[in-house]
Coordinates of C-alpha atoms in Angstrom, one line a residue:
X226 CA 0.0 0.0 0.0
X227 CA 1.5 3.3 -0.6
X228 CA 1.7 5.6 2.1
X229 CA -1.2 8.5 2.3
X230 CA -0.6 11.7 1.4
X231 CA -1.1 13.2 5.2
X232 CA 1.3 10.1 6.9
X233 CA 4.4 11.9 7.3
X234 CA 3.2 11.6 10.7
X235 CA 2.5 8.2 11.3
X236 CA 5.6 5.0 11.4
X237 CA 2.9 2.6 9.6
X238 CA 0.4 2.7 7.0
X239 CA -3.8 2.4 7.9
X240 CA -5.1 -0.8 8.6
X241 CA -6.7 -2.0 5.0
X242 CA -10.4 -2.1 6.8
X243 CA -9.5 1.1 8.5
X244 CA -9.1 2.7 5.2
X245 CA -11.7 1.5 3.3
X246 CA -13.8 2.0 6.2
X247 CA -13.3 6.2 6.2
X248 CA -13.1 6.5 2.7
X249 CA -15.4 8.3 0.9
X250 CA -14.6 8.7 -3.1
X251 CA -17.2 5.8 -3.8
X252 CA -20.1 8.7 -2.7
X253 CA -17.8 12.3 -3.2
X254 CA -16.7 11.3 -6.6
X255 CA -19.5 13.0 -7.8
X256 CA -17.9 16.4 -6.4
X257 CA -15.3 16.3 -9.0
X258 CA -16.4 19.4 -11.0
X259 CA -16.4 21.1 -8.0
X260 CA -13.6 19.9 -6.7
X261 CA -11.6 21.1 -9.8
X262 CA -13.2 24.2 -10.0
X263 CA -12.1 25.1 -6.8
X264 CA -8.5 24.2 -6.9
X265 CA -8.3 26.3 -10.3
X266 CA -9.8 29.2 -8.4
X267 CA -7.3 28.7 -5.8
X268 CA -4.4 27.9 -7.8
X269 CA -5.1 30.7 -9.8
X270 CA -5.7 33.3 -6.5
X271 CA -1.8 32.0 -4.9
X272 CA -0.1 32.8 -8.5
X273 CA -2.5 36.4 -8.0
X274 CA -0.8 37.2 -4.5
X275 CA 2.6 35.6 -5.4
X276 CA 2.9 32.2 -3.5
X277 CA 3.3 30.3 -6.2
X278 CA 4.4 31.5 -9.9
X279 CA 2.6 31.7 -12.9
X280 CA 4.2 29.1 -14.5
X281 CA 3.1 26.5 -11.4
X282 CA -0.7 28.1 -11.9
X283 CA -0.8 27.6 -15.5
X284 CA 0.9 23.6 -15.3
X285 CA -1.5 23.0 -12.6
X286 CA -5.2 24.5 -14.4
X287 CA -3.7 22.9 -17.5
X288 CA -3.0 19.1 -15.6
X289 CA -6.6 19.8 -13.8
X290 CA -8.9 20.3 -16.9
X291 CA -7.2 17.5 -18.5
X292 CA -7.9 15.0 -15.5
X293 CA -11.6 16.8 -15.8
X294 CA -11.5 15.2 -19.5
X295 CA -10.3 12.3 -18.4
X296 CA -13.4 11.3 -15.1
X297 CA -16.1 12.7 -17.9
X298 CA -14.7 10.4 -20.5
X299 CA -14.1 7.6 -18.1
X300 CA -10.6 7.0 -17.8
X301 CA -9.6 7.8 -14.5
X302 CA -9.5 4.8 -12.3
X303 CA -10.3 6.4 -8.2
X304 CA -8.7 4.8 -5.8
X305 CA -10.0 4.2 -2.2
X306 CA -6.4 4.0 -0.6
X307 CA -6.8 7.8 -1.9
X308 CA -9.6 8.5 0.4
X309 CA -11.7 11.3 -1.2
X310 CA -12.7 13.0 -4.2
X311 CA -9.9 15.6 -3.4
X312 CA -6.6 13.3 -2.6
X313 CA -7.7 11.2 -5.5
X314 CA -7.3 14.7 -8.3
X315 CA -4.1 16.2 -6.5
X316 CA -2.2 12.7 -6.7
X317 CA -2.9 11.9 -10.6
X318 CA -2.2 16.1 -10.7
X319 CA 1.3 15.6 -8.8
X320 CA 1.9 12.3 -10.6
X321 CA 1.4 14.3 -14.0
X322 CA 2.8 17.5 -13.9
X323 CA 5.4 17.0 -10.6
X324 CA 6.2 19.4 -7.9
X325 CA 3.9 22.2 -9.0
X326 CA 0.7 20.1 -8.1
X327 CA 2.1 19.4 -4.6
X328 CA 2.0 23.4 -4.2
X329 CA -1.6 23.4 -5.1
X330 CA -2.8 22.7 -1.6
X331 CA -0.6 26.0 -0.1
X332 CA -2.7 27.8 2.0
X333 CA -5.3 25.3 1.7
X334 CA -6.9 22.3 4.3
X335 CA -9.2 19.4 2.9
X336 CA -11.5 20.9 5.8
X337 CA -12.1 24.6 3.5
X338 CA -11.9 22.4 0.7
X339 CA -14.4 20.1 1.0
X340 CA -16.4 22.6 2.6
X341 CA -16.0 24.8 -0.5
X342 CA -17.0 21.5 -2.8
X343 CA -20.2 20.7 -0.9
X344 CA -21.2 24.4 -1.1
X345 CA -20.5 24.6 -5.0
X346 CA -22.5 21.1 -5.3
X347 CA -25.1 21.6 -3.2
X348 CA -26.1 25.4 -4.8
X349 CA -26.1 23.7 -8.5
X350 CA -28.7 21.2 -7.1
X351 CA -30.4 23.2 -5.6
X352 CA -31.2 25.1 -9.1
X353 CA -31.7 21.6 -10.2
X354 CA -34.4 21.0 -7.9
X355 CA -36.1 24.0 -8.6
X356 CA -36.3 23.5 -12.2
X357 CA -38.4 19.7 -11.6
X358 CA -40.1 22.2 -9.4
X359 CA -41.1 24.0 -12.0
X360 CA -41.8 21.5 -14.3
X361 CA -44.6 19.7 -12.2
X362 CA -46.4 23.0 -11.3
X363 CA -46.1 23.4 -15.2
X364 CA -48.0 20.1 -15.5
X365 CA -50.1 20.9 -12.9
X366 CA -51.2 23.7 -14.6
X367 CA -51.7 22.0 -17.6
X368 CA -53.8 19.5 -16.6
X369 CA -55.8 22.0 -14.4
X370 CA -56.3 23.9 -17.9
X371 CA -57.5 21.0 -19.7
X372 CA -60.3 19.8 -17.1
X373 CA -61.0 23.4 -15.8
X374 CA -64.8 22.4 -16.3
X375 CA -65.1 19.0 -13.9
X376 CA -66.4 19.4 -10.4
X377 CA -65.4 16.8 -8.1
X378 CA -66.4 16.1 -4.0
X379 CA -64.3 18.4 -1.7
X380 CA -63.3 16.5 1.6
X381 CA -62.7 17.0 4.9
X382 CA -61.7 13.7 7.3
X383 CA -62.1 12.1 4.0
X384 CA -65.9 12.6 3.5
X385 CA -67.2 14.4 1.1
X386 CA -67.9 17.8 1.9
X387 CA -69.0 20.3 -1.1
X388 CA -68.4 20.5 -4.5
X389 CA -65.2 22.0 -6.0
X390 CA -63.4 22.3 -9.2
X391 CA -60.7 19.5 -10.0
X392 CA -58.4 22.2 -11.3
X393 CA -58.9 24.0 -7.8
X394 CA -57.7 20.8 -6.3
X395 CA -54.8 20.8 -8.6
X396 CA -53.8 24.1 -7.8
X397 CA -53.7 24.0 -4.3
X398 CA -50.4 21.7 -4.8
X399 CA -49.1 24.1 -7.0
X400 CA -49.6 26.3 -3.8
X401 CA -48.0 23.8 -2.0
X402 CA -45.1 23.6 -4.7
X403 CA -44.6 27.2 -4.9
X404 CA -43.4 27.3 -1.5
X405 CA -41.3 24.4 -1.8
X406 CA -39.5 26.3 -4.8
X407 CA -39.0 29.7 -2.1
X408 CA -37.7 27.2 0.7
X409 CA -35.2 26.4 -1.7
X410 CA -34.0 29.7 -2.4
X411 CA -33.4 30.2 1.5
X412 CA -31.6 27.4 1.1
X413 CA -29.3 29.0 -1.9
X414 CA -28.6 32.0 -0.3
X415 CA -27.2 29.8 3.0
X416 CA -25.1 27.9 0.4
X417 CA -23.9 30.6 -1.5
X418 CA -21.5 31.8 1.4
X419 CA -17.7 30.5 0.7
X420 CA -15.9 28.8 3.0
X421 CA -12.0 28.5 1.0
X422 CA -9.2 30.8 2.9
X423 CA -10.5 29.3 6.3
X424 CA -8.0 26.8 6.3
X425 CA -8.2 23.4 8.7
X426 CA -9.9 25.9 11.3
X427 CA -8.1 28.9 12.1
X428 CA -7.4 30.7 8.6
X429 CA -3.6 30.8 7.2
X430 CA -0.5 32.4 7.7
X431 CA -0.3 32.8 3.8
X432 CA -1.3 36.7 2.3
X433 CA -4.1 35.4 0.2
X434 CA -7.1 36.5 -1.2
X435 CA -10.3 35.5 -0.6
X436 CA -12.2 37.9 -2.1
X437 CA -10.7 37.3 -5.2
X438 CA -11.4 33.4 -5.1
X439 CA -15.3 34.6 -4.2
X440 CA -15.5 36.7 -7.3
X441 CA -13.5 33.5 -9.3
X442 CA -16.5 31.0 -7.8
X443 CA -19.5 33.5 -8.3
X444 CA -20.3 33.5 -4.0
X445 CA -22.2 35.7 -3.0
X446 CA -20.2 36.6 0.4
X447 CA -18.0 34.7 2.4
X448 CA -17.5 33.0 5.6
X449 CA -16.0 35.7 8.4
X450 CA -15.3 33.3 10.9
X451 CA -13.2 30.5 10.0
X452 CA -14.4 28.1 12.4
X453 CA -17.7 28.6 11.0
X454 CA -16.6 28.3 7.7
X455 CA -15.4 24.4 8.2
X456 CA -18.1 23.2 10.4
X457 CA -21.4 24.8 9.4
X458 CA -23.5 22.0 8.1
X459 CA -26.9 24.7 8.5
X460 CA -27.0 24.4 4.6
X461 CA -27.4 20.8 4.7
X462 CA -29.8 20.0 7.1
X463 CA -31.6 23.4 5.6
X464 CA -31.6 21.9 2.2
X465 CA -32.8 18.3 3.8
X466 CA -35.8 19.9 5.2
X467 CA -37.1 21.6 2.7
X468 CA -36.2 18.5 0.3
X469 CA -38.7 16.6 3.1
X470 CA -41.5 19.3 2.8
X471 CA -41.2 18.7 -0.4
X472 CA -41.3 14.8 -0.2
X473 CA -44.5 15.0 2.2
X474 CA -46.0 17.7 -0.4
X475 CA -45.5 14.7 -3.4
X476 CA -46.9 12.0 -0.8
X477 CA -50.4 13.7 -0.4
X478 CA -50.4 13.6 -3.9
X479 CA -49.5 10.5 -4.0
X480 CA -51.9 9.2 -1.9
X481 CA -54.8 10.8 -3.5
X482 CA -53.7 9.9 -6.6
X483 CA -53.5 6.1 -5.3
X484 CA -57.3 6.7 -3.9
X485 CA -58.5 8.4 -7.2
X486 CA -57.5 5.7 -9.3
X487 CA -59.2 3.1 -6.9
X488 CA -62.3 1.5 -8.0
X489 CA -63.9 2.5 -5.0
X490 CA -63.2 6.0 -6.2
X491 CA -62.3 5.7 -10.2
X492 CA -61.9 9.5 -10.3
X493 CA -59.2 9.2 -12.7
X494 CA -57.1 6.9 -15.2
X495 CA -53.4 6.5 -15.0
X496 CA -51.4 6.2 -17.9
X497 CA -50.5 2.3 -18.5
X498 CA -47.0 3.5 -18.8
X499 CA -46.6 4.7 -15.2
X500 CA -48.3 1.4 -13.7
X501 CA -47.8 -1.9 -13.4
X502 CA -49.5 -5.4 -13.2
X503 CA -49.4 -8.4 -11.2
X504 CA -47.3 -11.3 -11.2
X505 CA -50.9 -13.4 -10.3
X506 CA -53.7 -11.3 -11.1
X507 CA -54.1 -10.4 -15.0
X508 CA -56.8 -7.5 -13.8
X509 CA -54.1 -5.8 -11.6
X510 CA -52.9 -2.0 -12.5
X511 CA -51.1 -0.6 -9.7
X512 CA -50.2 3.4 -9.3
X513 CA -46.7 2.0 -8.4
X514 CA -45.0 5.6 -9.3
X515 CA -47.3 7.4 -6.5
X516 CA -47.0 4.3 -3.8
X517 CA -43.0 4.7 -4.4
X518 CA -42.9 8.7 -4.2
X519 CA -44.9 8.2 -1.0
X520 CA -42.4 5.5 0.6
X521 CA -39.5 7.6 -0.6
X522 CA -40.6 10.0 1.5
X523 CA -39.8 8.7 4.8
X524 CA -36.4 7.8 3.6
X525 CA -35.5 11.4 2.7
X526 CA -37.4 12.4 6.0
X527 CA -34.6 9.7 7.3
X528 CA -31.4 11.6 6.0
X529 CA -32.8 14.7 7.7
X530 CA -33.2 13.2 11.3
X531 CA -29.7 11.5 10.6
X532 CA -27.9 14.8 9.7
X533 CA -29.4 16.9 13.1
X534 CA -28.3 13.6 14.5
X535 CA -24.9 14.0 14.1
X536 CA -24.5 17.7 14.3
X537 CA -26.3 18.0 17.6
X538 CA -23.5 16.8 19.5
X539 CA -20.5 18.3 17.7
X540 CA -17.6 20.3 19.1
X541 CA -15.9 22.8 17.0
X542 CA -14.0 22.9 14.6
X543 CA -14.0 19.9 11.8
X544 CA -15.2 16.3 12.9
X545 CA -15.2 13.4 11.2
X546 CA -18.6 13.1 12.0
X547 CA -19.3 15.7 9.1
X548 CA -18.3 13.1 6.4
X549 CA -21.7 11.8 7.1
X550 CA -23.2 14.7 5.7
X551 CA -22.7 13.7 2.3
X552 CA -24.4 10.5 1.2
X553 CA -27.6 11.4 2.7
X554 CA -28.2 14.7 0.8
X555 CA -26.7 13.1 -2.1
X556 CA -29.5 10.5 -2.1
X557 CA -31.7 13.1 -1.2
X558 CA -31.2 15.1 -4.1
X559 CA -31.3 11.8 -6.6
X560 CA -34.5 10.9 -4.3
X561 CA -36.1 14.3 -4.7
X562 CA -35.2 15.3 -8.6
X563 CA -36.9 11.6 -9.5
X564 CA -39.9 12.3 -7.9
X565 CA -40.7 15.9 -9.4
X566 CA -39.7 14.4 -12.7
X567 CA -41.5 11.3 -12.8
X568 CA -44.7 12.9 -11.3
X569 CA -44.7 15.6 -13.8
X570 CA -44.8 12.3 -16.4
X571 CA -47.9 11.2 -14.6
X572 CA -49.9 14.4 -14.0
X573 CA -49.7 15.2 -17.9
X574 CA -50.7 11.3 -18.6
X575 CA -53.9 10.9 -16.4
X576 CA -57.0 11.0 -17.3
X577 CA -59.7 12.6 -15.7
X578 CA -63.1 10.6 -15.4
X579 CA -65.6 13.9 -15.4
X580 CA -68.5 11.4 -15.2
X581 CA -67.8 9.8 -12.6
X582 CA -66.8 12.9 -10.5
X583 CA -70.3 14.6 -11.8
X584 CA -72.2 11.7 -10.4
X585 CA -70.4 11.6 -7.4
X586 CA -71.4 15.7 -6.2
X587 CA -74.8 14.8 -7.4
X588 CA -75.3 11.6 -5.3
X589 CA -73.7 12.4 -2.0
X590 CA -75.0 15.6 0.4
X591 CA -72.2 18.1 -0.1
X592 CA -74.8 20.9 -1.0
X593 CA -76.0 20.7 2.4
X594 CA -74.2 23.8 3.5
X595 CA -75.5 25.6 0.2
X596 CA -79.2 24.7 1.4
X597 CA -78.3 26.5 4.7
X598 CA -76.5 29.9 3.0
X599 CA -80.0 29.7 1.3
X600 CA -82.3 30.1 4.0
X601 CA -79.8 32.8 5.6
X602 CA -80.0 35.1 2.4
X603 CA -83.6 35.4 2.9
X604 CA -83.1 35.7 6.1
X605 CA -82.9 33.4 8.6
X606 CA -80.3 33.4 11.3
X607 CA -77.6 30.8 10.0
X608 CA -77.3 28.0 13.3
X609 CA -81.2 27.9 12.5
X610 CA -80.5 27.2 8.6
X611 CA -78.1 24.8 9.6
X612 CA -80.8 22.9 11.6
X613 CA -83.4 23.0 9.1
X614 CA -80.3 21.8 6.3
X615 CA -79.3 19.0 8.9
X616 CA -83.1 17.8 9.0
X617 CA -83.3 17.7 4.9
X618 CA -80.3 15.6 4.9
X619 CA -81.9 13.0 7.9
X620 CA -85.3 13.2 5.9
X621 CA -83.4 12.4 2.7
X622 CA -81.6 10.1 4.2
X623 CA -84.5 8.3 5.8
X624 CA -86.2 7.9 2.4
X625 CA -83.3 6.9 0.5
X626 CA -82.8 10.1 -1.8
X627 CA -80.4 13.1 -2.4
X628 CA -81.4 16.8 -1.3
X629 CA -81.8 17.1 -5.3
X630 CA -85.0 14.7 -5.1
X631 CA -87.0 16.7 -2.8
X632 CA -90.0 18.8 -4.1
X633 CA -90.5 22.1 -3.5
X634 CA -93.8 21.0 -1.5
X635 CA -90.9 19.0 1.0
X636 CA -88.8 21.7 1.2
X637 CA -91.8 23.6 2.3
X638 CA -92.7 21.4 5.2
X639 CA -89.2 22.4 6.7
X640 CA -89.2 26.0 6.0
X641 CA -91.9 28.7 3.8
X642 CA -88.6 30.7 3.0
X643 CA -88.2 27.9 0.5
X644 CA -89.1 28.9 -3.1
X645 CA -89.1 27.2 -6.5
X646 CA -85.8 28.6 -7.1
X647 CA -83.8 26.1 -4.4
X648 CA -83.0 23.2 -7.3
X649 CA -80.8 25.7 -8.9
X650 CA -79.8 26.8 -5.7
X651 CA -78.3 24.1 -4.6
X652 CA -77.0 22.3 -8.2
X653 CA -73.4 21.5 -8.2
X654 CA -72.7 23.8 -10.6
X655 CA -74.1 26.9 -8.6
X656 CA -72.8 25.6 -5.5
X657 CA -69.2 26.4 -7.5
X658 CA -70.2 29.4 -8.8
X659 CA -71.5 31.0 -5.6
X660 CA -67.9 30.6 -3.8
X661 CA -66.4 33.6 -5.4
X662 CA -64.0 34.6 -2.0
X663 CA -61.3 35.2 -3.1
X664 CA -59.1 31.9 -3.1
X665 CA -62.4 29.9 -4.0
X666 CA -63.3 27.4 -6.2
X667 CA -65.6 29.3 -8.2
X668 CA -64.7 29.5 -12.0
X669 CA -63.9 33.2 -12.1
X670 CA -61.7 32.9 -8.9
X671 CA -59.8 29.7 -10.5
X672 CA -59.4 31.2 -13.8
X673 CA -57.4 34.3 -11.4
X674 CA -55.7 31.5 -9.8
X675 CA -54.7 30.1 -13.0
X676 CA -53.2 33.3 -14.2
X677 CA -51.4 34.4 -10.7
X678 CA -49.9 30.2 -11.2
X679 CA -48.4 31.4 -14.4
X680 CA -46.9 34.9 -13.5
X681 CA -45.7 33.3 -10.4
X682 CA -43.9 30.2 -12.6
X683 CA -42.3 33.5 -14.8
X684 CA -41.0 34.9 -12.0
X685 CA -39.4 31.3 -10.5
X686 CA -38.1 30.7 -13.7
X687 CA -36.1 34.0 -14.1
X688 CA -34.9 33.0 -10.5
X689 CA -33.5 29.6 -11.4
X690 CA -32.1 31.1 -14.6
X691 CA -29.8 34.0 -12.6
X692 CA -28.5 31.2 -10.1
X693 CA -28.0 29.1 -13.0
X694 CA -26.1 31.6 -14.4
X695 CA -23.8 31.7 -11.6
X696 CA -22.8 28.2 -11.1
X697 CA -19.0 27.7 -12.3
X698 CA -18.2 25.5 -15.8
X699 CA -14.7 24.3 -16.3
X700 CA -13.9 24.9 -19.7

């Protein structure tokens, strides 16, 4: 085994379990972008203040773009004696172009490094995330477009309750969605601090320049404290709460989805593509996107109680503890960018049954409260209406028919205020229309819904485009 690149130290080499167990290039390979960003930045910044010549900088940018080349083509081999991401690029550098790349790390720690490589990673996901986002409340409106005319049940406690527009249903996980998409830019602006020029913990006796390596990376300030700088893990755990929101946001989708599709319910059909059958049963089509997305959620729910786990007890400065940060939020972001994506899929393939949603507001009693805002509009006080509403719906009930079925002459019995007009009144499509608050289901408040959805998905986008923008490409 060939002795690591910290072991001056040390009379023997790591026990071979010992090694493989704290290595972590088979998970932080995928930091190597960032990783060689980074390291040109700094490279470049030491040549800038005179610690190491130009000649050094430009063998060591030239040696790092062509290992870049060389992961994204496949033929670099990583090497777990190696560690990390980071001791795996500056040996094959030093190997390649000779003492110059062993001056690359001047100045520098793997604890400001890696920091500096998470931060950079997790900021380009994050832009990633928001642009799934965007693409399912995209779908969402879409779909919400193309069935803005079907009135399903409402529910509370999972009875029905009164009449809505589907596309109002729809558009309150846009809602939901939108929110998700501003978590995420807290989330940015937490990552986009940089933490390079902090050192292992208490900064450098080297006259660098940090703010020249911010400008180089596109941060938008910088760490001021440098023992802050290589243990702050807020971004993390920040980025793996909203990514659980998120996740519980998809799983009441999911769920409803899983109930809609139901025969019990048969609100809506699922595209064959996004199902699958049974092994047993030829009749079987199971929503298995929606049953995953909503088991997937406890896992990223998981990586979240994992990370405040292992920060909660922490000293200052670095720990090795903090290696744990990365394979949960790595499987986090695979986890959540999956989910958005293959949901949008499913959202733009479903079917809506309008039928069987019809029949279902006109055979239940979810105009009961409609009855009741009757009877207050011409007059009577409303806990009387709802009495008089209660005992339609037991006298309905009693002779096996809807609220619909009674004549005028039964509506009578229970109160004179009742006139000929009360069919109409309390219709499913009325009892949409009436509910023109603003937020409602109505059709003239979901058609403003609809149009705020779109401005507000303008304005995300031109959001994800600027931090877009800013995230670094190694050329």
């Amino acid at each position: 085994m060939s002795k690591a690149m910290w072991g001056g130290r040390f009379s023997k080499s790591t026990d071979e379990m010992i090694n493989e167990f704290q290595a972590s290039i088979n998970f932080d390979k995928r930091m190597y972008h960032e990783d060689i960003a980074g390291s040109i930045a700094h490279a470049t910044m030491l040549a800038k203040c005179g610690i190491i010549t130009d000649e050094d900088r430009d063998k060591i940018v030239a040696g790092l773009k062509d290992i870049l080349q060389k992961i994204e083509k496949g033929n670099f081999e990583f090497s777990v004696d190696l560690e990390d991401i980071h001791m795996n690029i500056e040996k094959r550098l030093t190997d390649a172009i000779g003492e110059a790349g062993g001056r690359l790390h001047t100045a520098r720690s793997r604890n400001d490094q890696v920091a500096l490589d998470t931060h950079m990673y997790v900021r380009r996901e994050i832009v990633a995330v928001q642009k799934e986002i965007e693409n399912l409340q995209r779908a969402l409106v879409e779909t919400a477009e193309k069935y803005s005319d079907v009135i399903m049940p409402g529910y509370t406690h999972l009875q029905r309750a009164q009449p809505i527009l589907f596309s109002h249903h729809l558009l309150a996980y846009f809602g939901m969605l939108s929110r998700d998409f501003a978590r995420f830019e807290g989330v940015y602006k937490r990552a986009d601090i940089m933490p390079l020029g902090a050192g292992a913990l208490a900064g450098t006796t080297f006259p660098i320049d940090r703010e020249f390596v911010q400008k180089q990376l596109n941060f938008d300030s910088i760490y001021t404290n440098s023992l802050d700088a290589v243990s702050d893990r807020d971004y993390i755990m920040e980025f793996l709460a909203a990514a659980s929101i998120l996740m519980v946001h998809l799983s009441r989708l999911s769920e409803e989805t899983i109930l809609w599709c139901s025969r019990e319910f048969h609100f809506v059909e699922l595209d064959d593509a996004h199902c699958t059958g049974s092994s047993m049963m030829p009749q079987k089509k199971n929503p298995d996107v929606s049953e995953l997305v909503r088991g997937k959620t406890g896992r990223v729910i998981g990586h979240l109680m994992a990370m405040l786990t292992t920060v909660k007890g922490l000293p200052l400065a670095y720990n090795k503890d903090l290696q744990e940060d990365k394979e949960g939020i790595f499987d986090a972001i695979d986890t959540v960018k999956f989910s958005l994506a293959v949901y949008a899929q499913l959202i733009r393939g479903m079917k809506v049954r309008k039928d069987v949603m019809k029949k279902a507001v006109t055979e239940d009693f979810s105009n009961a409260t409609d009855l009741a805002d009757y009877l207050v509009k011409k007059g009577m006080p409303f806990r009387k209406a709802h009495a008089v509403s209660g005992q339609a719906v037991h006298d309905c009930i009693e002779k096996g028919i809807y609220l619909e079925d009674m004549s005028l002459e039964d509506f009578q019995k229970l109160s004179p205020l009742f006139g000929a007009d009360i069919k109409e009144a309390i219709s499913p499509e009325t009892c949409v229309k009436n509910r023109n608050s603003l937020g409602g289901t109505s059709y003239k408040q979901v058609e403003l819904q609809l149009h705020a959805a779109k401005d507000l998905l303008a304005a995300e986008e031109k959001v994800s485009d600027k931090a877009a923008d800013k995230q670094i490409q190694v050329k």
